[in-house]
Amino acid sequence: MASMKEQTVVITGASSGIGEELAVALAARGARVVLAARDEVALHRVRERCERAGGRALVVPTDVGEPEACRLLVARALEVFGGIDALVNNAGVTMRGFFEEVTDLSLFERLMRVNYLGSVYCTHHALPHLKARRGLLVAVSSLTGKCGVPGRSGYAATKHAMQGFFDSLRIELRGSGVDVLVVCPGFVATPIRARALGPDGTVGHGDIFEVKGKRIMDAATCAALILRAMERRERELLMIPVPRVMLALRALLPGVVDRIASRMMEPKQR
Ligand SMILES: NC(=O)c1ccc[n+]([C@@H]2O[C@H](COP(=O)([O-])OP(=O)(O)OC[C@H]3O[C@@H](n4cnc5c(N)ncnc54)[C@H](OP(=O)(O)O)[C@@H]3O)[C@@H](O)[C@H]2O)c1
């Protein structure tokens, strides 16, 4: 198992939810964490938590949808900590709404820009430095990166894109010493659903789905699982057992998998 002590880890989407809890967990292991997101006030709150947990933390306000901001994020991490051992591409935004209800098509571009292109930009700039340290690339995808789900078409597309990109990169990096971990959480209790972009491209209309209590994992547990997979340098982390069965079933009975995916998302209204 690789120790995270004294390792420099850049985390995008560190101002909230899974990214925040992962930053604090890494700091508690003695890592130096570089905290990236847009909300600077929230990032400083997370920095204080990381420092109280025993690690060093650097705040770098970043919009991952901007290629230049991603370059500057990597440059700042190098300037302050001298190298990068891991990059966690975690920043993400989701949507709610059926495709036929969408009135603002720029929604699809915005989702792709943050979830997929943001990961590509950060990875591009960090990769030479990760190679120098035989480091680790982490992509926080989703189970929607493995199969389609209703009401999240644009989001699922971004996560499929991430999955394809990082699976390809893993093969290209074989022998380089850089490992690639793709993480697929299930339902995690974070503000992501409350911040979902609606069919008109605006935020703040709540979700159209109910997620039943016992299917929701808390963010700290999710972060602990990611941290363990990072230490073990695993290639993939699927967080709930059902999908493994679903994925195995998919080649044989794709219609059954569609029905299971549909039932996992229980609409409040349609
Ligand atoms: N929660 C779940 O059930 C679940 C399930 C599967 C996968 N995931 C994935 O887990 C990751 C983390 O999500 P979460 O659940 O922890 O949600 P969250 O609490 O809403 O966190 C999302 C993070 O992404 C950041 N972000 C959004 N747009 C950004 C941008 N343009 N540039 C930089 N940062 C940006 C947000 O910070 P700012 O607003 O400050 O920029 C925030 O820190 C996402 O990739 C999500 O798709 C979540």
Short mmCIF file of C-alpha atoms and ligand atoms in Angstrom, two decimals:
data_model
loop_
_atom_site.label_atom_id
_atom_site.label_comp_id
_atom_site.label_asym_id
_atom_site.label_seq_id
_atom_site.Cartn_x
_atom_site.Cartn_y
_atom_site.Cartn_z
CA MET A 1 0.00 0.00 0.00
CA ALA A 2 1.28 3.44 -0.95
CA SER A 3 1.45 5.93 1.93
CA MET A 4 -0.10 9.34 1.30
CA LYS A 5 2.20 11.01 3.86
CA GLU A 6 4.04 14.00 2.36
CA GLN A 7 2.33 13.34 -1.00
CA THR A 8 1.02 16.32 -2.93
CA VAL A 9 -2.55 15.75 -4.10
CA VAL A 10 -4.46 18.20 -6.29
CA ILE A 11 -8.24 17.87 -5.82
CA THR A 12 -10.76 19.64 -8.03
CA GLY A 13 -14.22 20.24 -6.61
CA ALA A 14 -12.68 20.44 -3.13
CA SER A 15 -15.07 23.09 -1.80
CA SER A 16 -17.91 20.68 -1.01
CA GLY A 17 -19.16 17.11 -0.73
CA ILE A 18 -16.90 14.22 -1.74
CA GLY A 19 -13.95 16.44 -2.68
CA GLU A 20 -14.04 18.23 0.67
CA GLU A 21 -14.18 15.00 2.68
CA LEU A 22 -11.41 13.43 0.58
CA ALA A 23 -9.20 16.48 1.15
CA VAL A 24 -9.68 16.24 4.93
CA ALA A 25 -9.07 12.46 4.92
CA LEU A 26 -5.86 12.92 2.89
CA ALA A 27 -4.72 15.71 5.20
CA ALA A 28 -5.25 13.41 8.17
CA ARG A 29 -2.82 10.98 6.47
CA GLY A 30 -0.22 13.76 6.29
CA ALA A 31 -0.73 14.66 2.62
CA ARG A 32 -0.30 18.16 1.18
CA VAL A 33 -3.56 18.99 -0.53
CA VAL A 34 -4.19 21.55 -3.25
CA LEU A 35 -7.82 22.63 -3.06
CA ALA A 36 -9.45 23.75 -6.34
CA ALA A 37 -13.00 24.96 -7.01
CA ARG A 38 -14.69 28.30 -7.71
CA ASP A 39 -15.96 29.21 -4.23
CA GLU A 40 -12.92 30.71 -2.49
CA VAL A 41 -14.66 31.22 0.87
CA ALA A 42 -15.68 27.56 0.98
CA LEU A 43 -12.15 26.50 -0.02
CA HIS A 44 -10.67 28.40 2.94
CA ARG A 45 -13.14 26.66 5.26
CA VAL A 46 -11.92 23.32 3.86
CA ARG A 47 -8.28 24.45 4.19
CA GLU A 48 -8.86 25.10 7.90
CA ARG A 49 -10.38 21.63 8.32
CA CYS A 50 -7.38 20.08 6.52
CA GLU A 51 -4.91 21.95 8.71
CA ARG A 52 -6.77 20.92 11.87
CA ALA A 53 -6.56 17.31 10.60
CA GLY A 54 -2.76 17.61 10.43
CA GLY A 55 -2.01 18.27 6.75
CA ARG A 56 -0.89 21.26 4.71
CA ALA A 57 -3.38 22.80 2.32
CA LEU A 58 -3.22 25.34 -0.48
CA VAL A 59 -6.28 27.13 -1.88
CA VAL A 60 -6.30 27.78 -5.63
CA PRO A 61 -9.63 29.25 -6.85
CA THR A 62 -10.23 27.54 -10.20
CA ASP A 63 -12.97 27.17 -12.78
CA VAL A 64 -12.06 23.84 -14.41
CA GLY A 65 -14.11 24.78 -17.46
CA GLU A 66 -11.36 27.29 -18.32
CA PRO A 67 -8.23 25.68 -19.82
CA GLU A 68 -5.96 28.51 -18.63
CA ALA A 69 -7.26 28.21 -15.06
CA CYS A 70 -6.35 24.50 -15.10
CA ARG A 71 -2.83 25.34 -16.29
CA LEU A 72 -2.47 27.90 -13.50
CA LEU A 73 -3.75 25.40 -10.92
CA VAL A 74 -0.98 22.95 -11.79
CA ALA A 75 1.62 25.73 -11.94
CA ARG A 76 0.65 26.97 -8.46
CA ALA A 77 0.82 23.45 -6.98
CA LEU A 78 4.34 23.05 -8.43
CA GLU A 79 5.43 26.47 -7.21
CA VAL A 80 4.35 25.85 -3.62
CA PHE A 81 4.91 22.11 -3.16
CA GLY A 82 7.53 21.31 -5.85
CA GLY A 83 5.70 18.45 -7.57
CA ILE A 84 2.43 16.52 -7.87
CA ASP A 85 1.90 12.92 -6.76
CA ALA A 86 -1.82 12.62 -7.50
CA LEU A 87 -4.55 14.52 -9.32
CA VAL A 88 -8.16 13.87 -8.33
CA ASN A 89 -10.55 15.03 -11.08
CA ASN A 90 -13.64 15.37 -8.92
CA ALA A 91 -15.30 18.69 -9.88
CA GLY A 92 -18.75 18.01 -11.21
CA VAL A 93 -22.21 19.30 -11.85
CA THR A 94 -25.35 17.34 -12.63
CA MET A 95 -28.70 17.95 -14.32
CA ARG A 96 -32.30 16.97 -13.75
CA GLY A 97 -34.93 16.66 -16.41
CA PHE A 98 -35.99 14.50 -19.30
CA PHE A 99 -34.41 15.29 -22.65
CA GLU A 100 -37.72 16.30 -24.25
CA GLU A 101 -38.22 18.95 -21.54
CA VAL A 102 -34.88 20.68 -22.23
CA THR A 103 -35.29 24.26 -23.48
CA ASP A 104 -31.67 25.40 -23.10
CA LEU A 105 -29.32 23.19 -25.10
CA SER A 106 -26.25 25.00 -23.75
CA LEU A 107 -26.87 22.87 -20.65
CA PHE A 108 -25.20 19.94 -22.42
CA GLU A 109 -22.15 22.01 -23.27
CA ARG A 110 -21.81 23.27 -19.70
CA LEU A 111 -21.99 19.78 -18.25
CA MET A 112 -19.38 18.52 -20.71
CA ARG A 113 -17.10 21.50 -20.10
CA VAL A 114 -16.94 21.00 -16.33
CA ASN A 115 -17.20 17.24 -15.89
CA TYR A 116 -15.30 15.97 -18.92
CA LEU A 117 -13.20 18.78 -20.41
CA GLY A 118 -12.20 20.05 -16.97
CA SER A 119 -10.72 16.62 -16.28
CA VAL A 120 -8.95 16.59 -19.65
CA TYR A 121 -7.45 20.06 -19.11
CA CYS A 122 -6.20 19.36 -15.57
CA THR A 123 -4.85 15.96 -16.58
CA HIS A 124 -3.02 17.40 -19.58
CA HIS A 125 -1.16 19.95 -17.49
CA ALA A 126 -0.45 17.61 -14.55
CA LEU A 127 0.63 14.55 -16.53
CA PRO A 128 4.34 15.35 -17.09
CA HIS A 129 4.69 16.02 -13.36
CA LEU A 130 2.79 12.86 -12.40
CA LYS A 131 5.13 10.87 -14.67
CA ALA A 132 8.15 12.37 -12.94
CA ARG A 133 6.87 10.97 -9.63
CA ARG A 134 5.21 7.77 -10.91
CA GLY A 135 2.00 9.27 -9.57
CA LEU A 136 -1.72 8.60 -9.67
CA LEU A 137 -4.61 9.94 -11.74
CA VAL A 138 -8.07 9.69 -10.21
CA ALA A 139 -11.33 10.31 -12.09
CA VAL A 140 -14.49 10.62 -10.03
CA SER A 141 -17.01 9.33 -12.53
CA SER A 142 -20.34 7.76 -11.56
CA LEU A 143 -22.39 4.64 -12.06
CA THR A 144 -24.02 6.73 -14.81
CA GLY A 145 -20.66 6.40 -16.58
CA LYS A 146 -21.41 2.70 -16.90
CA CYS A 147 -25.05 2.73 -17.95
CA GLY A 148 -27.68 5.25 -18.95
CA VAL A 149 -30.25 6.59 -16.50
CA PRO A 150 -33.43 8.56 -17.16
CA GLY A 151 -33.49 12.27 -16.34
CA ARG A 152 -29.69 12.57 -16.43
CA SER A 153 -28.90 12.12 -20.14
CA GLY A 154 -26.41 14.99 -20.38
CA TYR A 155 -24.72 14.06 -17.10
CA ALA A 156 -24.47 10.37 -18.03
CA ALA A 157 -22.89 11.40 -21.35
CA THR A 158 -20.15 13.34 -19.51
CA LYS A 159 -19.42 10.39 -17.25
CA HIS A 160 -19.30 7.97 -20.21
CA ALA A 161 -16.84 10.41 -21.81
CA MET A 162 -14.69 10.40 -18.66
CA GLN A 163 -14.75 6.61 -18.52
CA GLY A 164 -13.64 6.30 -22.16
CA PHE A 165 -10.94 8.94 -21.79
CA PHE A 166 -9.38 7.54 -18.62
CA ASP A 167 -9.62 3.90 -19.79
CA SER A 168 -7.76 4.88 -22.97
CA LEU A 169 -5.19 6.92 -21.06
CA ARG A 170 -4.53 4.01 -18.68
CA ILE A 171 -3.48 1.89 -21.64
CA GLU A 172 -1.34 4.68 -23.12
CA LEU A 173 0.39 5.11 -19.74
CA ARG A 174 1.21 1.43 -19.28
CA GLY A 175 4.85 1.17 -18.20
CA SER A 176 5.09 4.88 -17.32
CA GLY A 177 4.57 4.32 -13.60
CA VAL A 178 1.38 6.44 -13.60
CA ASP A 179 -1.72 4.55 -12.48
CA VAL A 180 -5.31 5.51 -13.35
CA LEU A 181 -8.19 4.98 -10.92
CA VAL A 182 -11.79 5.48 -12.06
CA VAL A 183 -14.23 5.90 -9.16
CA CYS A 184 -17.95 5.24 -9.62
CA PRO A 185 -19.94 6.33 -6.56
CA GLY A 186 -23.60 5.42 -6.21
CA PHE A 187 -25.81 7.94 -4.37
CA VAL A 188 -23.84 10.11 -1.95
CA ALA A 189 -25.32 12.71 0.40
CA THR A 190 -23.92 15.99 -0.98
CA PRO A 191 -25.48 19.23 -2.31
CA ILE A 192 -24.99 18.07 -5.94
CA ARG A 193 -28.67 17.27 -6.55
CA ALA A 194 -29.83 20.58 -5.05
CA ARG A 195 -27.41 22.37 -7.40
CA ALA A 196 -28.49 20.41 -10.47
CA LEU A 197 -29.08 22.35 -13.68
CA GLY A 198 -32.72 22.14 -14.73
CA PRO A 199 -34.09 21.78 -18.30
CA ASP A 200 -33.95 25.58 -18.72
CA GLY A 201 -30.28 25.63 -17.66
CA THR A 202 -30.92 27.27 -14.28
CA VAL A 203 -30.21 25.96 -10.78
CA GLY A 204 -32.47 25.63 -7.78
CA HIS A 205 -35.61 23.75 -8.70
CA GLY A 206 -34.83 20.64 -6.63
CA ASP A 207 -34.60 17.13 -7.98
CA ILE A 208 -37.18 15.15 -9.89
CA PHE A 209 -36.08 11.95 -8.22
CA GLU A 210 -36.34 10.55 -4.74
CA VAL A 211 -33.36 8.65 -3.42
CA LYS A 212 -34.46 6.32 -0.66
CA GLY A 213 -32.47 6.63 2.61
CA LYS A 214 -30.56 3.40 2.75
CA ARG A 215 -29.22 3.79 -0.78
CA ILE A 216 -27.45 7.03 0.18
CA MET A 217 -23.86 6.91 1.41
CA ASP A 218 -22.43 9.76 3.48
CA ALA A 219 -19.63 11.77 1.88
CA ALA A 220 -17.04 10.85 4.52
CA THR A 221 -17.59 7.12 3.91
CA CYS A 222 -17.33 7.69 0.16
CA ALA A 223 -14.06 9.62 0.68
CA ALA A 224 -12.64 6.86 2.90
CA LEU A 225 -13.32 4.29 0.16
CA ILE A 226 -11.64 6.50 -2.45
CA LEU A 227 -8.63 7.02 -0.17
CA ARG A 228 -8.23 3.26 0.34
CA ALA A 229 -8.43 2.65 -3.43
CA MET A 230 -5.79 5.37 -3.96
CA GLU A 231 -3.47 3.78 -1.41
CA ARG A 232 -3.92 0.40 -3.09
CA ARG A 233 -3.57 1.99 -6.53
CA GLU A 234 -6.64 0.18 -7.77
CA ARG A 235 -7.85 0.70 -11.35
CA GLU A 236 -11.57 0.98 -10.60
CA LEU A 237 -13.84 1.49 -7.60
CA LEU A 238 -17.54 0.65 -7.93
CA MET A 239 -19.23 1.65 -4.72
CA ILE A 240 -22.31 -0.50 -4.47
CA PRO A 241 -22.53 -4.23 -5.25
CA VAL A 242 -25.68 -4.19 -7.41
CA PRO A 243 -24.01 -2.51 -10.39
CA ARG A 244 -21.35 -5.24 -10.67
CA VAL A 245 -24.20 -7.70 -11.25
CA MET A 246 -25.87 -5.20 -13.56
CA LEU A 247 -22.73 -4.74 -15.60
CA ALA A 248 -22.27 -8.49 -15.93
CA LEU A 249 -25.94 -8.82 -16.92
CA ARG A 250 -25.77 -6.02 -19.42
CA ALA A 251 -24.15 -7.93 -22.28
CA LEU A 252 -26.74 -10.71 -21.96
CA LEU A 253 -29.92 -8.88 -20.94
CA PRO A 254 -29.63 -5.17 -21.77
CA GLY A 255 -33.38 -4.57 -21.42
CA VAL A 256 -33.35 -5.88 -17.85
CA VAL A 257 -30.52 -3.49 -16.97
CA ASP A 258 -32.51 -0.58 -18.42
CA ARG A 259 -35.44 -1.49 -16.18
CA ILE A 260 -33.20 -1.73 -13.09
CA ALA A 261 -31.64 1.67 -13.90
CA SER A 262 -35.10 3.13 -14.33
CA ARG A 263 -36.25 1.77 -10.98
CA MET A 264 -33.15 3.13 -9.20
CA MET A 265 -34.31 6.63 -10.20
CA GLU A 266 -37.79 6.93 -8.72
CA PRO A 267 -39.48 9.97 -10.26
CA LYS A 268 -41.42 12.31 -7.95
CA GLN A 269 -43.48 13.28 -10.98
CA ARG A 270 -43.39 12.73 -14.70
N1 LIG B 1 -23.21 12.85 -4.84
C1 LIG B 1 -23.45 11.79 -5.60
O1 LIG B 1 -24.46 11.07 -5.41
C2 LIG B 1 -22.50 11.42 -6.71
C3 LIG B 1 -22.67 10.19 -7.34
C4 LIG B 1 -21.81 9.83 -8.36
C5 LIG B 1 -20.79 10.68 -8.74
N2 LIG B 1 -20.65 11.87 -8.12
C6 LIG B 1 -19.55 12.76 -8.58
O2 LIG B 1 -18.77 13.17 -7.48
C7 LIG B 1 -18.15 14.41 -7.79
C8 LIG B 1 -18.31 15.35 -6.61
O3 LIG B 1 -19.68 15.66 -6.45
P1 LIG B 1 -20.38 15.88 -5.04
O4 LIG B 1 -21.48 14.92 -4.94
O5 LIG B 1 -19.39 15.97 -3.96
O6 LIG B 1 -21.08 17.30 -5.32
P2 LIG B 1 -20.91 18.75 -4.70
O7 LIG B 1 -20.90 18.70 -3.22
O8 LIG B 1 -21.92 19.60 -5.39
O9 LIG B 1 -19.44 19.14 -5.18
C9 LIG B 1 -19.16 19.48 -6.51
C10 LIG B 1 -17.83 20.21 -6.51
O10 LIG B 1 -17.51 20.55 -7.87
C11 LIG B 1 -17.14 21.92 -7.88
N3 LIG B 1 -17.38 22.52 -9.18
C12 LIG B 1 -18.55 22.64 -9.86
N4 LIG B 1 -18.35 23.32 -11.00
C13 LIG B 1 -17.03 23.65 -11.03
C14 LIG B 1 -16.21 24.37 -11.94
N5 LIG B 1 -16.71 24.92 -13.06
N6 LIG B 1 -14.90 24.50 -11.65
C15 LIG B 1 -14.38 23.98 -10.51
N7 LIG B 1 -15.10 23.29 -9.63
C16 LIG B 1 -16.41 23.13 -9.88
C17 LIG B 1 -17.96 22.58 -6.78
O11 LIG B 1 -17.32 23.74 -6.31
P3 LIG B 1 -17.66 25.25 -6.71
O12 LIG B 1 -19.14 25.36 -6.86
O13 LIG B 1 -17.08 26.01 -5.55
O14 LIG B 1 -16.91 25.51 -7.97
C18 LIG B 1 -17.88 21.50 -5.71
O15 LIG B 1 -16.70 21.62 -4.97
C19 LIG B 1 -18.81 14.91 -9.08
O16 LIG B 1 -17.95 14.68 -10.18
C20 LIG B 1 -20.05 14.05 -9.20
O17 LIG B 1 -20.45 13.90 -10.54
C21 LIG B 1 -21.46 12.28 -7.11
#
